[in-house]
Every structure is written in C-alpha cells, then in structure tokens.
C-alpha cells in the first residue's frame, strides 16, 4: 500500500508507465533516485521498486485508477503550476516540501516539463490555441468593392454566366469530351459579347481593354482550360490581328473572330524555339510573280508546337515566320494562314498533330502544325510594321529586324497581363478552399480536450497567411500594371514590358507555390479531384513556362533594370555627387545607423515607411552590386556572354528586388486612397505581413549588408508569427472578400456549415 | 558621306538604331554629345544629326550595310577589347585617340558595355559557356554498384520484370482500365515471389526485408500506382498481419496474401482522423456470449477513407478500431474484417464508396468503408500486443493504451521507410529525364553564334544540381535508415521511429521540390504527359501527406530531439561541466573564433570536416534554443499546448537541423568506406555541394549566430556556383549511374541521340 512518502511518486509512476517517449533508461533513473532518498524506509523503497519492474507492469485498470485518482486532485486544484505541486497534493501533506529541488532535478533528468506533465491529467480546452475563432473586423462587401474597383460590372456579368447550369463542371476523364465542353462554353461567352470586349466598336467589340482583362480573370475562378481557350481565340488570335494587322484585316476578320465564327490559333512557338522566339525557323518566301508567300517548315524541329486550338478546332492561324525575299532574310513577320476547311479537315500541305495528354489544361486542344509549302496571298501578311510594295521591295519604318520584331512582340504584351491575372485568380480559389477547410477541420488538441481547428496551428498559419497577404498585394500590383499598359506611350513601353514580364514571372511562381501549400495543407482531401486543388495546380503549372519561361523573363527584367540603372548613374555622374538622390537613396542610407539597424520596437517594425525604405535599399544595392560584378568580370577578360551567365543567379535577385519593391509600393499607394477605415486597417496589416515576410525571406541579404542587426532579424521573424496570429480571425472573411462564386468553390471541403 | 571624324560614330549609329533596349532619350544624349564636340565641323555635325532623325530612319539595307562593314573590321581584329578600339579601327586612323575618355563617358551614359557591344558584330561560339560539354570522370558502372550495394540482385530481378512488354505503360485516361492494369502487374509480381519477399520462409516468403525495400524502390522507377498498390497489398495489409497478429493469423493468411489470393486493405485513416490516429472513432465491441466483435462506424465522419484496394479489389481489411468491452474503452486495436465475397460483391453491412478521381495514383482504387454493425469472430483480433481471455477480460503486457497503440504503430514503421525510398526513386527518374534533356536542348546563345545547351546556364545548374547532390546524399541516408530498422532493438526503437518519420518527411518534400524544378526546367516539354514529369509529380504529391502528414511528423521528430536533448543535459548536469562534450561541442565551439568565421579559403570551404562541424553546431544551438524558449514560455504562465504551438516554427527547424546532420554524416561515412578513387572523388564533390548548399539555405541563421562573417557567407554562395559548374560535365553520367531501365525513361525528351 502507498504511504505518504510513496504517494509522492504516484504521478511519476503513472508518467513512466504511460508516456510513449520514456525508455528503459528512465526507469533506471527513477529507480536510482528512489534508492538514494534517505527519507524513504527500506520497505517503502522495496514497494516502489516493485512498481517499476519492467517484467511486471501494472495492469491496465491499475494504471487507469492511478490516473483517475490524480485527475480528481488536479480538477479541484486548477492553479497548480508544477508537477511537484501536484505530487504534494497527492500526498495530502506538505511534509515533503523540502525535497522540491531534488524532485525538480529528477524531473529534468526524466525530460518531464513541469506544467506540460500536468496536462496529462486535465480536461483542457481552455487554452489560447483552442479559443481562437473566426470573426471579421471589416465589412466583406466593402472589401470586395475595393478589390473589384471600376470593372465590378464586368466581373459580375461574368460571375452570373459561369454560375449558370450550363457551366457545371465537366468530370469526364475523356479529353475529347472536355475539349468539346470548353468550346461550347466559349460559344456562350462569344454570344454574350464577352470575347470581343477589347476589339474596336467598329468591328463589333466593346473597345474596353480593362474589362477584357477582368473577364479573363473572373473566368479563371471557373475553369482554366476555358480561360486559355478563350485567351487563345479572343486574345492571341484576335489581338494578333488587331495589333499586327491593318484596316483590311480588321474588316475581314475581327467581327467573325469575336463571334467565334473563325476559331483560330497563334502559331509562334516551335519545337526548337520556345522562349528564344527570335530564332524561329519557319519560312515565308515571297513569290514576285504570283504575289504570294510560301509558308514552309524546313525540318521537324521547326514545326509549330503547343499551339492552342490547333488539334481540333482552329481554322486559321497567325503564323510567325522568317520573311525571305530573293534569298534575303528580313526577320520574323506574321502571316494569316488557313489551316482547316469548313468541315474541319486540315488543308492539304498542312500537317496537324495532337500534343496529347498534358499535365493540365486538357480542355485545350494543343497541337503541332507543319507547313509543307503552303501558299497564301500577299494580303495575308500582317503589315502594320512592315510590308512589301508593288515592286516587291521590303518596306518598314523600323530598319532593324531585331527592333521591328521586338516592337511587334511589344504590342502583344497583353498576354503577359492576362496570364498573371488568371494565375492570381487560381491562387485565390486555392486559398479560399484551403482556408475555409482549415477553419473547420479539427485535428489534435490538448490531452483530454477536444480537437483544434488546424487554422489555429502556427505552422498552418505560416503556410497560408503570407501567400494570402501576397495575393492581396499582387491584386493591386496587377491592376497597376494593367493601368500602365492602358496608358502606354512609346517612351514608356520598355518599362511597361519589363514590368509585365516581371510580374508575369513573379505572379505565376506565386500561384505555383501557393497552390502547392494549399495541396499539402488540405492533406488527403487536397489530393481528391473533387476538391479542385489538383486541377488548379496542374492547370496553372505551365503558366510559369508559356508567354515566356519565367527564368528567361527574369533575366530580361534584370537586364532592363541594369540599363535603367546605368542611365541613372551616368546622369548622376554629370551632377554634383553630393546632391545625388537615387529615388530615396539619401533617406534610406540614413536608416543604416546603429540605432535603426537595432531598432526592434513594434512601432518601427510595423512602420510601412520603414518597409518601403528597406525594399528600396535592397533593390538599389543589389542592382549596383550586379552591375559592378558584371563590369568586373568583363574587364577581367571574360566574354560578355560568359559574364552574364556567371551572374545569372544575381540577375534573378535584381529582378526580384525590383518586383518586390513595386508590389509593396503599389499596395501602399492603393491603401492610401482608401476611405473605409476598417478595410484600410485590415489591408495595412496584410501589407505589413507581406513586407516583413519578404524581409524575412531576404534576411540573410540584409544581415550580409548590415542593414539589420541579429536582434532585428529575430524580431522580424517573431513579428511575422504575431501578424499571422492576429490575422487568423479575419482569414475566412479575407477569402470571402474575393467573392468567388460558390459554384466555383464546388469543393465539398469548402462548404460552409 | 562619312569622313574620318564622322566614321568614328558609325558603330554607335548602328547600335542606337538596332538595339532593342535604347530609347528616344539615348538619341538625345548622342545628339547632344555630337553638338558639343569642337573637333567636328558644322557640316559633319549636320550630317550626323541627319542620321539620328527619328522620323527618317535608315533603310533596312542601309543599316545592314553598316553592320557588314563593321563586322568585317571586327573579324580581322579579334583582339579588340572595347567599343572605342573598334571605333578607331573604323576610322582607319589613330587621330581621334585623344577623345577616348569622352567616348567612354558617352557610352556609359548610353548604357553600352564596352566589350558586350562588340558581340553585336562577331560570330561567336568560342566562349566558355558554349564549350562546356558532357564527359565523365568516373566509371558509371562502378557508381551503380556503389549505389545498389548488397541488394543489387533483387534490383536487377525487378528491372528485368518491369522491362518486359507486359509492363508497357498504360495510357488510357479511363481510371478503371488503369486500375485493372495495375492489378494485373501485381499478379505478375506475386507470381515471381517479389511481393512476399519479407514474409517468413515458413509461410512462403523470402524472409528478406532489405530486398523487399529494394523491390519497392525499384518498382518506383516504373509506375507509382503500382508501387502503392503493391505496398498496400504486401506491405500494409500483409505486414499488419505479420506485425500485429500471431501464429494462427500467419498460418491462415500470409501465404495467400503473398500470392495475392486475398487482396486486402489497411483501414486505419478515418475522414475525421488522419494524422491524429489516436483519435479514431470506429468501434469494435466485444460480445461475451458469442465471443465476437461488432465493428461499427458511429457517424459518417468516422468512415475509413482513402483506403487503397478498397474501391475495387479488396476482400479483407485490417481495421483499426477502439475496443469496447462492457462499455470500457481499451484503446485502438486491429481486427481482420472481410469486406467482399469471392464474387467481389461488398458484404452486407459493409458500405464501400469510391474516392473517385485523384490528383495522381489513379491506378490505385482508393475508397471509403463504413461498417454497419459487422460481426467478426474473436480470432480476428490481431492479438500480438493485447488479447481477450476466455473470461472476456482484456489482457496486455502493456498497461497504457497510449503506449500499446504506439508500440503497435512502431512495428508498422516500415511504411515510413518504403515511402521515402519510393519518393527518392521518383525524384531520380525526374532528374534523369531533365538532365538528359537539358544536355541536348539548346536555346539562346551569343549574337551570331549557335545556341547553347541549357544545362550550361548557371541558373539551370542551380536548379538541378543541388537536388542531384541531395538525391545522392539521401540515397545513402535511406540505406542507413533501412539498416537501423533491420538491426532494431527495443531500446533503439524510439530513435529509429523518429529517424524514419523525419526522413519520410525530408525525402518526400525533397521529391516534391525536385520534381517541381524538373517540370519547370523542361519547359513546355515538361508539361506533356508523354515525358512523364507530370505523373511523377502528381503521383508523389500525396507522399507528403500519407504515412503521416510531414508537418506533423516533423513536430514529432522535434519533440523526440528535445527529449533526447533534455536527457543529455541532465546527464551533463551530473558531471563536471568542464568535461562536458555534447558530441563534438568543444571542437565546434573552437570553430567560432575570428579566424575561422572569416576563413574563405577554398580548402576550408571544401573541407568536409568543416561542413560536419557546422551542421552539428547548428543542430545543437537550434535544439538548445528551442528547449529554452519553450521552458521560458511555460514558466511565463503559458499553457504547454500553447507554448508548443507558439514554437512550432522553431520545432520544424530543430527537426531539419537534425536530419540535415544525419544525412550529411551518413553520406560522409559511406564515402570513407569506398575504394574506387574516381567514384570517391565524384561523391566527395556531391557531398560538398550538398553541405554548402544547405549552409547557404541556412546562411541567415549562421549569420545571426555569428558562425559566419559576411565574407564567408558570400564565399559559400560563390562556391556553390563553382561546384555546380564543376559538376556539369559529369551530370549526365551521374543520372546514368542510377541505372534506371530505359523503358522507365520512356520520355521522348530523355532519349539519347
């Protein structure tokens, strides 16, 4: 039987027998401790030792009785702080208080944390983690209005359409069924004048480019094959005519394209040339006598590949080909080439193959096209930037083939706006499904308590909230990009092209990473197709590749930034160095004093001005350092191509730092304009999280550059955790504010109960 | 006409008209410069200005003539270093040499890099980037032997089978066709005695667990649905009987399971309880009179979910359920429950539904199972760890329900070895396809030169080679884990379980990340199903979830590490503090002197001893700091559950630091044992890349802890780049050494030409 002296061991005996982490070693430690206590009698020692015999464990019910007895004591003494407090209570006496320290040393040896051990005996769902619930500090409808802005009407128009029964999801795994369904959807959209929204009114369109982008974005909530098919037909095919052609082409084609009477393709990419489109090998040879062009695919590697609308539905294509006149190569130009007759049979000499099953976007009929000396009339040359006169001479206002080609590409930059907007919409759907599910899904919890919504776990918040904040930030950045594109002037085109290329890469990578987190955060449910994460992920997967491979685009952005930088430096050289202000350079250099590099006060860490300065500082320093490095490499005798190759990794950093800054800056500018204070407060919190999370991602760089002291770097990590925790109650409201139609959140796990 | 003085501008005129980055601003800068040169006559200035009129560009042929003229000069003067050198040559005179500096300032303003500009006029494929080609510094066959080790026979046995025509890939998108094909493959494997390899010889098996794992790993080269179906049948189903049952069960089932005469399921996970298996709700109620159990699913949330082999083929299942005797809950135990009759019809009261389409693994028939008071005989309880005696009492040598359950789970830890080995095999296939393709795919190149294999680009190397090095490292780490599991003793089980849980998470995340890089690195081709990356990625996607969610597992690993740490600290407390050696603590503390924190010499950076010390240092410090933090949080009055939640992020770091160290350590230990010097040299290079890349990933931590100075952190980044570059020629040989059957590299892009 237990005595007062032996009863003090009862909680420990229970722990060593029940814990799943303790090992035989611990039995030995406890046993040795017992032998060493002179206040225990020999009988007591023997009794306790018998309770520690590995060959003779207590019975299951014996163990449970111990637990019950202890738990009752815990229940009536809720204020106990340590295991030893409990042990004393179990003895119903204070006589052993003087051994407190000995027991604490023992417990440390056993690896038992004082108050953690108490949990084993309590019914506990009163902790902070448990009691953190969904709430909303702002009006969801107001936030939606802020997000939708001045294209709300077009957005609502699309939402209405995609919520109709005709747009019920296609679940067949038969690719042909899916492709026909997507085509059917496109016809409905054409009929509702949603496809031709950007075309001139004169040709049946709406002359409203902002709405066109909003339509594409909103369709992305529904089905991404539809978006791409839509984008190929009305964007790539139609807008290539609008951007590269002239009046005669508009008259002949635009209205019919907008009505989907002529399904068409955009045939640029070749098997041998993807991102390096300048290297295209398809030829268009001018025939003086007949005033025609012969379109030809010289070798199988030069076939057009991945061409949307080609495998099943396209009747014509804008084909990019090297123009040859009398054996002279005049660079890449664009031509309209019929590829199928009205019975959808490929024309003779046009060879079309199906790209087959893809990772995603299987509702789009991608194919390859080879031309075997296909003859087209002269008027089929899209001749806005170059033409052939009556004498058969090549005429262009842009003498350089290179520059002419890039000017042509520049007019097509809209694709690099539509794609990131679509990618972001997909990421929003993923976040909405995942955050709603995580708010309801309960798993684990304190011993004896009920389970906890997984959104209350800090790691789960870490996974989902920085992407949520970044999605908000990118929403406004992409709106800004769209506006810049709409307000474009020739002088600003280079900057806008770089911004579009950069944000395309930045946003599509964001979508890929976010949807990956969503997939994992939804566990097994995230793997079932019914919950849509798989399709969102697989469909957007190629967004990082098409419209220019992201890594290649980031190199281009960096080159552009270096050029801008060099220009600014040269301007600086011609001025008094002391007066040099590179944007806010002077201001942010002043940040690097010992006080600020160590400032870890909350008010400083949350100060958006500090964030923006830190972003500018990083951008400036990284750009300077890359420029210097490349110059040094070249000066040391390295071939320039090698030098840029050596610096590729750094170049990506240049582009990222630039884009981070633009995204934060535009987010803050937008927030400044808002009036509703609760939305504003919420968005400021998201901007803080976005900024600090990026700084945390780049903390090694900041430490290397002594912009932070160690203490600040650690304080930032803590603040990111704190912001995640603070945002938790609003998380569901924040995804509700995206106002994604419920029909598009068809995932069973996203249903609100 | 051009004069000597005006000819010096010829290269600049060509550049401003042809470059696609220069803008109207540059024309102004150039024009202003011209006006300011007093050595130009008024006529010359006027002439040059006429050449800069934006409204009157040169003709295309005019521009080309300039280029041709300049290119000829460049061709005969290969040694020119700067644009000004070229400009002088164009004038055929040295008379303007004294204006060199003025022109250099001008070129800087125009953003033209001297020698880079020369590239515009050269036919250049002689650079370093271009001339980097595939080679091999080691014997591929020898490397394969090192990798295969002592299970080479089993590996080759499997390779032979999966290379036969019966194993040709199934390309139907019809899930049922695919499922039947996978079942057919399983029958072939069973027939060849590959499924029962680990079962006792007495029951028809091979009694060879190492070979079983090697078989599963090698099958992963072929098809991952097959691996999972195989693993469900022979691993989860068969081994649950072997591990949790007793002689009577072995006799009755094992032989038949090994022959696939009884297809079965492992029914643990419930809709409401995934990783938190302790919370399972299915009940098994003991009926004293009939000596039977009634298996029941109380609510729809308690149905068994994601159960492999359930939707189509399973006839029986090991079902985990709470045992109830006379209303008392005896914790989770396992029972054999028949679910289908011999005609494959579900038994009455067993409700089976199909999980439907999944992101991947669609060749596996996952389903849900609900039991509506299904009665089974008493002998169907798997009674190795607990049983019910004749009187109807519950009997177990392990009194704690908790510990009994975890002991049961411990015997099933093999799944956490098979899964990471399968994941790694999939990552290897992805790397093999991608690296072979990248060696052949050419894209971009210096102006006028031919295109360059994309594997020569530094960013591409950065994407693929650290994962390649890590794959090698993990190969040996998983072999080590397998050996530890085979040599297991009860005292070591906790450590082995933590290691298995940790390496499962570490490796499956590695596979997910690696295959993501592979997908993107293969561009559009990586999106076509024919190239297999999509399936590898989508099939392995759920590996991070099943056999325990990775994030949850990492928390468990961290808790285990903290327990180990506390034990070590308490041991330390009882000794003389001065003699305290926590592994090699003293040694690595000595590393933190000013000399070593700044040491950036190649020999030091490449020193594997330095790497291992740095890894140990990080592990020790992170663990100490997490332990302190949690203690502090609890001491400050935070509930322990909350405290662990607050520290979750840090806990993941504890687990990662531990696993990084184990992986590096085991890699180095393995390398030490090797005799072939060229393989050894190669593997050392991979170990260096693995170690330095990890240190780079964690450089913020090292900087925060002053283990590195800034200079060292930067030197490490450079060294990672350099190692990638050095490994480039061997990259193809390194993936060839995996010796993946060509039939499994069926991707057209992976074909060697």
PDB file of C-alpha atoms in Angstrom, chain B residues 520-648:
ATOM      1  CA  UNK B 520       9.788  23.878 -64.964  1.00  0.00           C
ATOM      2  CA  UNK B 521      13.276  23.113 -66.226  1.00  0.00           C
ATOM      3  CA  UNK B 522      11.830  21.031 -69.074  1.00  0.00           C
ATOM      4  CA  UNK B 523       9.591  23.916 -70.147  1.00  0.00           C
ATOM      5  CA  UNK B 524       6.664  23.049 -72.407  1.00  0.00           C
ATOM      6  CA  UNK B 525       8.029  19.542 -72.901  1.00  0.00           C
ATOM      7  CA  UNK B 526       7.821  19.013 -69.158  1.00  0.00           C
ATOM      8  CA  UNK B 527       4.081  19.674 -69.387  1.00  0.00           C
ATOM      9  CA  UNK B 528       3.362  16.928 -71.918  1.00  0.00           C
ATOM     10  CA  UNK B 529       2.317  13.675 -70.302  1.00  0.00           C
ATOM     11  CA  UNK B 530       4.473  11.689 -72.706  1.00  0.00           C
ATOM     12  CA  UNK B 531       7.508  12.993 -70.832  1.00  0.00           C
ATOM     13  CA  UNK B 532       6.346  11.572 -67.513  1.00  0.00           C
ATOM     14  CA  UNK B 533       7.230  14.512 -65.233  1.00  0.00           C
ATOM     15  CA  UNK B 534       3.539  15.255 -64.680  1.00  0.00           C
ATOM     16  CA  UNK B 535       2.807  11.772 -63.466  1.00  0.00           C
ATOM     17  CA  UNK B 536       5.888  11.577 -61.264  1.00  0.00           C
ATOM     18  CA  UNK B 537       4.944  14.877 -59.670  1.00  0.00           C
ATOM     19  CA  UNK B 538       1.259  14.158 -59.237  1.00  0.00           C
ATOM     20  CA  UNK B 539       1.748  10.609 -58.026  1.00  0.00           C
ATOM     21  CA  UNK B 540       4.301  11.535 -55.370  1.00  0.00           C
ATOM     22  CA  UNK B 541       2.355  14.631 -54.359  1.00  0.00           C
ATOM     23  CA  UNK B 542       0.435  12.750 -51.654  1.00  0.00           C
ATOM     24  CA  UNK B 543       3.611  11.179 -50.263  1.00  0.00           C
ATOM     25  CA  UNK B 544       3.990  14.320 -48.139  1.00  0.00           C
ATOM     26  CA  UNK B 545       0.589  13.545 -46.614  1.00  0.00           C
ATOM     27  CA  UNK B 546       0.151   9.825 -46.221  1.00  0.00           C
ATOM     28  CA  UNK B 547       2.051   7.692 -43.697  1.00  0.00           C
ATOM     29  CA  UNK B 548       1.702  10.837 -41.540  1.00  0.00           C
ATOM     30  CA  UNK B 549       1.494  14.465 -42.634  1.00  0.00           C
ATOM     31  CA  UNK B 550       5.008  15.816 -42.983  1.00  0.00           C
ATOM     32  CA  UNK B 551       4.471  18.847 -40.787  1.00  0.00           C
ATOM     33  CA  UNK B 552       3.027  16.690 -38.032  1.00  0.00           C
ATOM     34  CA  UNK B 553       5.882  14.207 -38.351  1.00  0.00           C
ATOM     35  CA  UNK B 554       8.459  16.967 -38.128  1.00  0.00           C
ATOM     36  CA  UNK B 555       6.875  18.149 -34.879  1.00  0.00           C
ATOM     37  CA  UNK B 556       7.172  14.621 -33.536  1.00  0.00           C
ATOM     38  CA  UNK B 557      10.790  14.401 -34.590  1.00  0.00           C
ATOM     39  CA  UNK B 558      11.481  17.715 -32.880  1.00  0.00           C
ATOM     40  CA  UNK B 559       9.784  16.584 -29.682  1.00  0.00           C
ATOM     41  CA  UNK B 560      11.887  13.473 -29.723  1.00  0.00           C
ATOM     42  CA  UNK B 561      15.033  15.524 -30.254  1.00  0.00           C
ATOM     43  CA  UNK B 562      14.118  17.804 -27.371  1.00  0.00           C
ATOM     44  CA  UNK B 563      13.599  14.775 -25.138  1.00  0.00           C
ATOM     45  CA  UNK B 564      16.983  13.400 -26.157  1.00  0.00           C
ATOM     46  CA  UNK B 565      18.486  16.793 -25.577  1.00  0.00           C
ATOM     47  CA  UNK B 566      16.983  17.171 -22.099  1.00  0.00           C
ATOM     48  CA  UNK B 567      18.293  13.772 -21.177  1.00  0.00           C
ATOM     49  CA  UNK B 568      21.766  14.704 -22.363  1.00  0.00           C
ATOM     50  CA  UNK B 569      21.648  17.964 -20.477  1.00  0.00           C
ATOM     51  CA  UNK B 570      20.619  16.210 -17.306  1.00  0.00           C
ATOM     52  CA  UNK B 571      23.454  13.744 -17.738  1.00  0.00           C
ATOM     53  CA  UNK B 572      25.730  16.691 -18.202  1.00  0.00           C
ATOM     54  CA  UNK B 573      24.432  18.260 -15.001  1.00  0.00           C
ATOM     55  CA  UNK B 574      25.620  15.303 -13.030  1.00  0.00           C
ATOM     56  CA  UNK B 575      29.127  15.571 -14.387  1.00  0.00           C
ATOM     57  CA  UNK B 576      31.877  18.087 -14.186  1.00  0.00           C
ATOM     58  CA  UNK B 577      30.704  20.863 -16.504  1.00  0.00           C
ATOM     59  CA  UNK B 578      34.197  21.405 -17.829  1.00  0.00           C
ATOM     60  CA  UNK B 579      34.346  17.919 -19.226  1.00  0.00           C
ATOM     61  CA  UNK B 580      31.028  18.355 -20.986  1.00  0.00           C
ATOM     62  CA  UNK B 581      31.176  17.115 -24.513  1.00  0.00           C
ATOM     63  CA  UNK B 582      27.907  17.078 -26.387  1.00  0.00           C
ATOM     64  CA  UNK B 583      29.036  15.057 -29.314  1.00  0.00           C
ATOM     65  CA  UNK B 584      31.764  17.312 -30.616  1.00  0.00           C
ATOM     66  CA  UNK B 585      30.663  20.505 -28.932  1.00  0.00           C
ATOM     67  CA  UNK B 586      34.088  21.543 -27.758  1.00  0.00           C
ATOM     68  CA  UNK B 587      35.507  21.101 -31.193  1.00  0.00           C
ATOM     69  CA  UNK B 588      32.914  23.118 -32.935  1.00  0.00           C
ATOM     70  CA  UNK B 589      32.894  25.866 -30.404  1.00  0.00           C
ATOM     71  CA  UNK B 590      36.533  26.327 -31.217  1.00  0.00           C
ATOM     72  CA  UNK B 591      35.381  26.906 -34.797  1.00  0.00           C
ATOM     73  CA  UNK B 592      33.767  30.130 -33.783  1.00  0.00           C
ATOM     74  CA  UNK B 593      36.970  32.113 -33.465  1.00  0.00           C
ATOM     75  CA  UNK B 594      37.561  35.200 -35.614  1.00  0.00           C
ATOM     76  CA  UNK B 595      39.901  33.337 -37.898  1.00  0.00           C
ATOM     77  CA  UNK B 596      37.542  30.554 -38.893  1.00  0.00           C
ATOM     78  CA  UNK B 597      34.392  32.680 -39.085  1.00  0.00           C
ATOM     79  CA  UNK B 598      36.219  34.674 -41.751  1.00  0.00           C
ATOM     80  CA  UNK B 599      38.092  31.850 -43.435  1.00  0.00           C
ATOM     81  CA  UNK B 600      37.079  31.889 -47.087  1.00  0.00           C
ATOM     82  CA  UNK B 601      39.914  29.800 -48.493  1.00  0.00           C
ATOM     83  CA  UNK B 602      38.858  27.126 -50.962  1.00  0.00           C
ATOM     84  CA  UNK B 603      40.471  24.389 -48.922  1.00  0.00           C
ATOM     85  CA  UNK B 604      38.496  25.378 -45.845  1.00  0.00           C
ATOM     86  CA  UNK B 605      35.198  25.843 -47.691  1.00  0.00           C
ATOM     87  CA  UNK B 606      35.533  22.426 -49.308  1.00  0.00           C
ATOM     88  CA  UNK B 607      36.630  20.697 -46.110  1.00  0.00           C
ATOM     89  CA  UNK B 608      34.012  18.101 -45.242  1.00  0.00           C
ATOM     90  CA  UNK B 609      35.099  18.214 -41.612  1.00  0.00           C
ATOM     91  CA  UNK B 610      34.217  21.897 -41.512  1.00  0.00           C
ATOM     92  CA  UNK B 611      30.831  21.063 -43.032  1.00  0.00           C
ATOM     93  CA  UNK B 612      30.002  18.417 -40.487  1.00  0.00           C
ATOM     94  CA  UNK B 613      31.058  20.636 -37.604  1.00  0.00           C
ATOM     95  CA  UNK B 614      28.918  23.450 -38.938  1.00  0.00           C
ATOM     96  CA  UNK B 615      25.962  21.079 -39.170  1.00  0.00           C
ATOM     97  CA  UNK B 616      26.489  19.813 -35.629  1.00  0.00           C
ATOM     98  CA  UNK B 617      26.823  23.331 -34.380  1.00  0.00           C
ATOM     99  CA  UNK B 618      23.543  24.372 -35.969  1.00  0.00           C
ATOM    100  CA  UNK B 619      21.740  21.295 -34.667  1.00  0.00           C
ATOM    101  CA  UNK B 620      22.984  21.817 -31.143  1.00  0.00           C
ATOM    102  CA  UNK B 621      22.276  25.528 -30.985  1.00  0.00           C
ATOM    103  CA  UNK B 622      18.819  25.299 -32.526  1.00  0.00           C
ATOM    104  CA  UNK B 623      17.824  22.499 -30.211  1.00  0.00           C
ATOM    105  CA  UNK B 624      19.137  24.317 -27.141  1.00  0.00           C
ATOM    106  CA  UNK B 625      17.399  27.479 -28.122  1.00  0.00           C
ATOM    107  CA  UNK B 626      14.060  25.758 -28.774  1.00  0.00           C
ATOM    108  CA  UNK B 627      14.241  23.958 -25.436  1.00  0.00           C
ATOM    109  CA  UNK B 628      14.971  27.219 -23.638  1.00  0.00           C
ATOM    110  CA  UNK B 629      12.243  29.060 -25.469  1.00  0.00           C
ATOM    111  CA  UNK B 630       9.571  26.519 -24.606  1.00  0.00           C
ATOM    112  CA  UNK B 631      10.661  26.425 -20.988  1.00  0.00           C
ATOM    113  CA  UNK B 632      10.522  30.211 -20.856  1.00  0.00           C
ATOM    114  CA  UNK B 633       7.058  30.324 -22.400  1.00  0.00           C
ATOM    115  CA  UNK B 634       5.747  27.772 -19.938  1.00  0.00           C
ATOM    116  CA  UNK B 635       7.453  29.446 -16.996  1.00  0.00           C
ATOM    117  CA  UNK B 636       5.806  32.694 -18.030  1.00  0.00           C
ATOM    118  CA  UNK B 637       2.460  31.012 -17.451  1.00  0.00           C
ATOM    119  CA  UNK B 638       1.558  29.907 -20.956  1.00  0.00           C
ATOM    120  CA  UNK B 639      -0.359  26.657 -21.250  1.00  0.00           C
ATOM    121  CA  UNK B 640       2.032  23.963 -22.550  1.00  0.00           C
ATOM    122  CA  UNK B 641      -0.125  23.311 -25.592  1.00  0.00           C
ATOM    123  CA  UNK B 642       0.032  26.991 -26.438  1.00  0.00           C
ATOM    124  CA  UNK B 643       3.751  27.090 -25.817  1.00  0.00           C
ATOM    125  CA  UNK B 644       4.383  24.294 -28.293  1.00  0.00           C
ATOM    126  CA  UNK B 645       2.088  25.985 -30.771  1.00  0.00           C
ATOM    127  CA  UNK B 646       3.989  29.250 -30.478  1.00  0.00           C
ATOM    128  CA  UNK B 647       7.236  27.376 -31.071  1.00  0.00           C
ATOM    129  CA  UNK B 648       6.015  25.200 -33.980  1.00  0.00           C
TER     130      UNK B 648
END
